[in-house]
Amino acid sequence: GESVGLHLPTLSVQEGDNSIINCAYSNSASDYFIWYKQESGKGPQFIIDIRSNMDKRQGQRVTVLLNKTVKHLSLQIAATQPGDSAVYFCAENVINAGNMLTFGGGTRLMVKP
Amino acid sequence: KAGVTQTPRYLIKTRGQQVTLSCSPISGHRSVSWYQQTPGQGLQFLFEYFSETQRNKGNFPGRFSGRQFSNSRSEMNVSTLELGDSALYLCASSGAGQLYNSPLHFGNGTRLTVT
């Protein structure tokens, strides 16, 4: 498969455990945030998004937390499964600035069976 | 709905040549964006088109250009290829309008290798 990053930070978790992936964003004007999952040989896949008027948003097995004070975003995955193994990217955007996303460097999640 | 389709999947070119990559967005999506992904620089924004107009442009040289057609399909062109242009080029479409955002949906990319 194609490598999406040779020296990514890696999070290794046991199957069934919860995973927390963190992201620090840079632009205090950013007001829309997205998490993507990228598997080898594929493009980024949308997981969940959150707007700056919210602190928390939940999806199926995933939760995103936003702390605007310290410009920090996290993705929590409940009951991590082997199929969750991938590289995860956070992205930030400024509303009214089109779809110009700024991506973080990514975190590789490895799930041990 | 079919997802974002990019062609070709793989491409090998020689330094100095030019290349054109194609993207068909999700049906009904009017915004198409292009990103370059490399191991060293990560995912970087190239440009975005909305209703055939370039809405935003990233920090790339003029050798990188794009266009969007009336059916929202988009192409990007890279002229005078350099070795450093080797990358995965990703196209993404969005149903967002002029003043609001919605998630970008990415294709699986075109892997360009410049030799």
Short mmCIF file of C-alpha atoms in Angstrom, two decimals:
data_model
loop_
_atom_site.label_atom_id
_atom_site.label_comp_id
_atom_site.label_asym_id
_atom_site.label_seq_id
_atom_site.Cartn_x
_atom_site.Cartn_y
_atom_site.Cartn_z
CA GLY A 1 0.00 0.00 0.00
CA GLU A 2 0.96 3.66 -0.17
CA SER A 3 2.64 5.29 2.76
CA VAL A 4 0.92 8.38 4.03
CA GLY A 5 3.65 9.33 6.45
CA LEU A 6 6.97 7.78 7.33
CA HIS A 7 7.42 9.19 10.83
CA LEU A 8 3.96 9.64 12.22
CA PRO A 9 3.27 9.49 15.93
CA THR A 10 1.78 6.10 16.67
CA LEU A 11 -0.87 5.07 19.15
CA SER A 12 -1.02 1.38 19.88
CA VAL A 13 -4.10 0.02 21.68
CA GLN A 14 -5.58 -3.33 22.54
CA GLU A 15 -8.72 -4.40 20.73
CA GLY A 16 -11.73 -3.45 22.81
CA ASP A 17 -10.01 -0.57 24.59
CA ASN A 18 -10.91 3.06 24.03
CA SER A 19 -8.58 5.23 21.93
CA ILE A 20 -7.94 8.93 22.25
CA ILE A 21 -6.21 10.80 19.44
CA ASN A 22 -5.21 14.39 20.07
CA CYS A 23 -4.68 17.36 17.80
CA ALA A 24 -3.52 20.90 18.40
CA TYR A 25 -4.76 23.39 15.84
CA SER A 26 -3.06 26.61 14.93
CA ASN A 27 -5.54 29.22 13.78
CA SER A 28 -7.65 30.92 16.44
CA ALA A 29 -10.01 32.01 13.66
CA SER A 30 -10.80 28.40 12.73
CA ASP A 31 -14.37 27.54 13.50
CA TYR A 32 -15.01 24.24 11.79
CA PHE A 33 -13.09 21.05 12.50
CA ILE A 34 -13.12 17.62 10.91
CA TRP A 35 -11.58 14.25 11.67
CA TYR A 36 -10.57 11.97 8.82
CA LYS A 37 -9.41 8.36 8.71
CA GLN A 38 -7.04 7.22 5.98
CA GLU A 39 -6.30 3.60 5.23
CA SER A 40 -3.43 2.47 3.08
CA GLY A 41 -4.10 3.06 -0.61
CA LYS A 42 -7.23 5.13 0.00
CA GLY A 43 -8.18 8.74 0.33
CA PRO A 44 -9.17 10.31 3.67
CA GLN A 45 -12.58 9.20 4.87
CA PHE A 46 -14.82 11.58 6.82
CA ILE A 47 -15.45 10.49 10.41
CA ILE A 48 -17.03 13.39 12.30
CA ASP A 49 -17.07 17.17 12.36
CA ILE A 50 -17.73 19.87 14.92
CA ARG A 51 -18.35 23.61 14.75
CA SER A 52 -16.85 26.05 17.20
CA ASN A 53 -20.16 26.74 18.93
CA MET A 54 -20.01 23.20 20.33
CA ASP A 55 -17.65 21.51 22.80
CA LYS A 56 -18.59 17.93 22.11
CA ARG A 57 -20.22 15.91 19.41
CA GLN A 58 -20.93 12.19 19.32
CA GLY A 59 -21.26 9.77 16.47
CA GLN A 60 -21.33 6.02 16.26
CA ARG A 61 -18.51 4.85 18.58
CA VAL A 62 -16.72 8.21 18.11
CA THR A 63 -16.73 11.43 20.08
CA VAL A 64 -14.99 14.68 19.21
CA LEU A 65 -14.09 17.16 21.92
CA LEU A 66 -13.15 20.76 21.20
CA ASN A 67 -11.33 23.04 23.63
CA LYS A 68 -11.09 26.46 22.03
CA THR A 69 -9.24 27.97 24.98
CA VAL A 70 -6.16 25.87 24.34
CA LYS A 71 -6.89 25.18 20.67
CA HIS A 72 -7.13 21.45 21.17
CA LEU A 73 -9.21 18.80 19.48
CA SER A 74 -9.52 15.14 20.37
CA LEU A 75 -11.12 12.09 18.83
CA GLN A 76 -12.28 9.31 21.10
CA ILE A 77 -13.00 5.89 19.64
CA ALA A 78 -14.91 3.50 21.87
CA ALA A 79 -14.27 -0.24 21.84
CA THR A 80 -11.51 0.02 19.25
CA GLN A 81 -11.58 -2.66 16.58
CA PRO A 82 -8.88 -3.95 14.20
CA GLY A 83 -10.71 -2.19 11.36
CA ASP A 84 -9.99 1.12 13.10
CA SER A 85 -6.28 0.72 12.33
CA ALA A 86 -5.41 3.64 10.06
CA VAL A 87 -3.91 7.12 10.05
CA TYR A 88 -6.15 9.78 11.57
CA PHE A 89 -6.01 13.45 10.59
CA CYS A 90 -7.63 16.47 12.12
CA ALA A 91 -8.41 19.40 9.84
CA GLU A 92 -9.43 22.98 10.55
CA ASN A 93 -11.32 25.50 8.47
CA VAL A 94 -12.60 29.04 8.69
CA ILE A 95 -16.27 29.41 7.82
CA ASN A 96 -16.83 31.74 4.83
CA ALA A 97 -13.37 30.84 3.56
CA GLY A 98 -14.51 28.07 1.28
CA ASN A 99 -13.27 24.53 1.72
CA MET A 100 -9.60 25.29 2.30
CA LEU A 101 -8.71 22.82 5.02
CA THR A 102 -5.50 22.88 7.01
CA PHE A 103 -4.55 19.36 8.04
CA GLY A 104 -2.60 18.17 11.02
CA GLY A 105 0.30 15.79 10.55
CA GLY A 106 -1.67 12.67 11.40
CA THR A 107 -1.53 9.93 14.01
CA ARG A 108 -1.20 6.25 13.19
CA LEU A 109 -3.53 4.05 15.21
CA MET A 110 -2.54 0.41 15.54
CA VAL A 111 -5.00 -1.99 17.12
CA LYS A 112 -3.60 -5.17 18.59
CA PRO A 113 -5.91 -8.20 18.50
CA LYS B 1 -24.47 7.81 -4.60
CA ALA B 2 -21.16 7.11 -6.26
CA GLY B 3 -18.16 8.61 -4.50
CA VAL B 4 -15.51 10.93 -5.85
CA THR B 5 -13.77 9.34 -8.81
CA GLN B 6 -10.22 10.17 -9.81
CA THR B 7 -8.41 9.06 -12.93
CA PRO B 8 -5.89 7.77 -13.59
CA ARG B 9 -5.03 5.87 -10.42
CA TYR B 10 -1.30 5.77 -11.14
CA LEU B 11 0.87 7.86 -13.43
CA ILE B 12 4.58 7.89 -14.21
CA LYS B 13 6.03 10.92 -15.94
CA THR B 14 9.45 12.29 -16.73
CA ARG B 15 10.87 15.58 -15.50
CA GLY B 16 9.84 18.46 -17.74
CA GLN B 17 6.66 16.82 -18.97
CA GLN B 18 3.19 17.97 -18.05
CA VAL B 19 0.29 16.00 -16.64
CA THR B 20 -3.48 16.35 -16.36
CA LEU B 21 -5.46 14.65 -13.61
CA SER B 22 -9.21 14.26 -13.64
CA CYS B 23 -11.86 14.27 -10.93
CA SER B 24 -15.58 13.56 -10.98
CA PRO B 25 -17.28 14.80 -7.81
CA ILE B 26 -20.22 13.29 -6.01
CA SER B 27 -23.40 14.00 -7.93
CA GLY B 28 -24.85 17.34 -6.89
CA HIS B 29 -21.64 18.64 -5.33
CA ARG B 30 -20.53 21.97 -6.77
CA SER B 31 -17.32 22.47 -4.78
CA VAL B 32 -14.20 20.56 -5.83
CA SER B 33 -10.88 20.89 -4.03
CA TRP B 34 -7.46 19.47 -4.76
CA TYR B 35 -4.84 18.47 -2.23
CA GLN B 36 -1.29 17.18 -2.50
CA GLN B 37 -0.13 14.51 -0.05
CA THR B 38 3.52 13.67 0.54
CA PRO B 39 5.26 11.90 3.43
CA GLY B 40 7.30 15.00 4.19
CA GLN B 41 4.69 17.78 3.90
CA GLY B 42 1.50 15.90 4.65
CA LEU B 43 -1.76 17.07 3.12
CA GLN B 44 -1.55 20.49 1.53
CA PHE B 45 -4.31 22.48 -0.13
CA LEU B 46 -3.84 23.28 -3.81
CA PHE B 47 -7.04 25.02 -4.91
CA GLU B 48 -10.81 24.94 -4.75
CA TYR B 49 -13.37 25.46 -7.46
CA PHE B 50 -17.01 26.34 -6.99
CA SER B 51 -19.38 26.73 -9.92
CA GLU B 52 -16.47 26.86 -12.39
CA THR B 53 -14.67 29.64 -10.49
CA GLN B 54 -11.51 29.27 -8.47
CA ARG B 55 -12.52 30.24 -4.95
CA ASN B 56 -9.28 29.64 -3.08
CA LYS B 57 -5.70 28.90 -3.96
CA GLY B 58 -2.93 27.42 -1.85
CA ASN B 59 0.73 28.25 -1.79
CA PHE B 60 1.88 26.38 -4.85
CA PRO B 61 3.76 27.68 -7.92
CA GLY B 62 1.96 28.68 -11.07
CA ARG B 63 2.91 25.36 -12.67
CA PHE B 64 -0.08 23.96 -10.81
CA SER B 65 -3.39 24.94 -12.30
CA GLY B 66 -6.90 23.65 -12.46
CA ARG B 67 -10.32 24.18 -13.89
CA GLN B 68 -13.89 23.11 -13.36
CA PHE B 69 -16.46 22.36 -15.98
CA SER B 70 -20.16 23.14 -16.02
CA ASN B 71 -20.95 19.59 -14.86
CA SER B 72 -18.67 20.19 -11.80
CA ARG B 73 -16.03 17.75 -13.05
CA SER B 74 -12.55 19.14 -12.50
CA GLU B 75 -9.06 18.74 -13.87
CA MET B 76 -5.74 19.82 -12.52
CA ASN B 77 -2.63 20.30 -14.59
CA VAL B 78 1.00 20.36 -13.59
CA SER B 79 3.43 21.68 -16.18
CA THR B 80 7.20 21.29 -16.33
CA LEU B 81 7.19 18.46 -13.82
CA GLU B 82 9.88 18.32 -11.14
CA LEU B 83 10.97 15.33 -9.06
CA GLY B 84 9.42 17.00 -6.01
CA ASP B 85 6.00 16.87 -7.62
CA SER B 86 5.87 13.14 -6.95
CA ALA B 87 2.93 12.77 -4.61
CA LEU B 88 -0.58 11.50 -4.10
CA TYR B 89 -3.01 14.05 -5.55
CA LEU B 90 -6.39 13.98 -3.89
CA CYS B 91 -9.60 15.47 -5.12
CA ALA B 92 -12.47 16.18 -2.77
CA SER B 93 -16.00 17.39 -3.30
CA SER B 94 -18.42 19.10 -0.99
CA GLY B 95 -22.07 19.97 -1.02
CA ALA B 96 -21.34 23.25 0.75
CA GLY B 97 -22.73 26.45 -0.66
CA GLN B 98 -21.14 29.85 -0.71
CA LEU B 99 -21.36 30.67 2.97
CA TYR B 100 -21.35 27.44 4.90
CA ASN B 101 -19.13 24.42 5.22
CA SER B 102 -19.82 20.75 4.99
CA PRO B 103 -17.33 17.89 5.03
CA LEU B 104 -15.08 17.23 2.10
CA HIS B 105 -15.42 13.76 0.61
CA PHE B 106 -12.19 12.52 -0.92
CA GLY B 107 -11.43 10.25 -3.81
CA ASN B 108 -8.67 7.64 -3.59
CA GLY B 109 -6.22 9.87 -5.40
CA THR B 110 -3.84 9.74 -8.32
CA ARG B 111 -0.35 8.57 -7.45
CA LEU B 112 2.06 10.60 -9.59
CA THR B 113 5.68 9.53 -9.85
CA VAL B 114 8.13 11.83 -11.62
CA THR B 115 11.39 10.25 -12.76
#
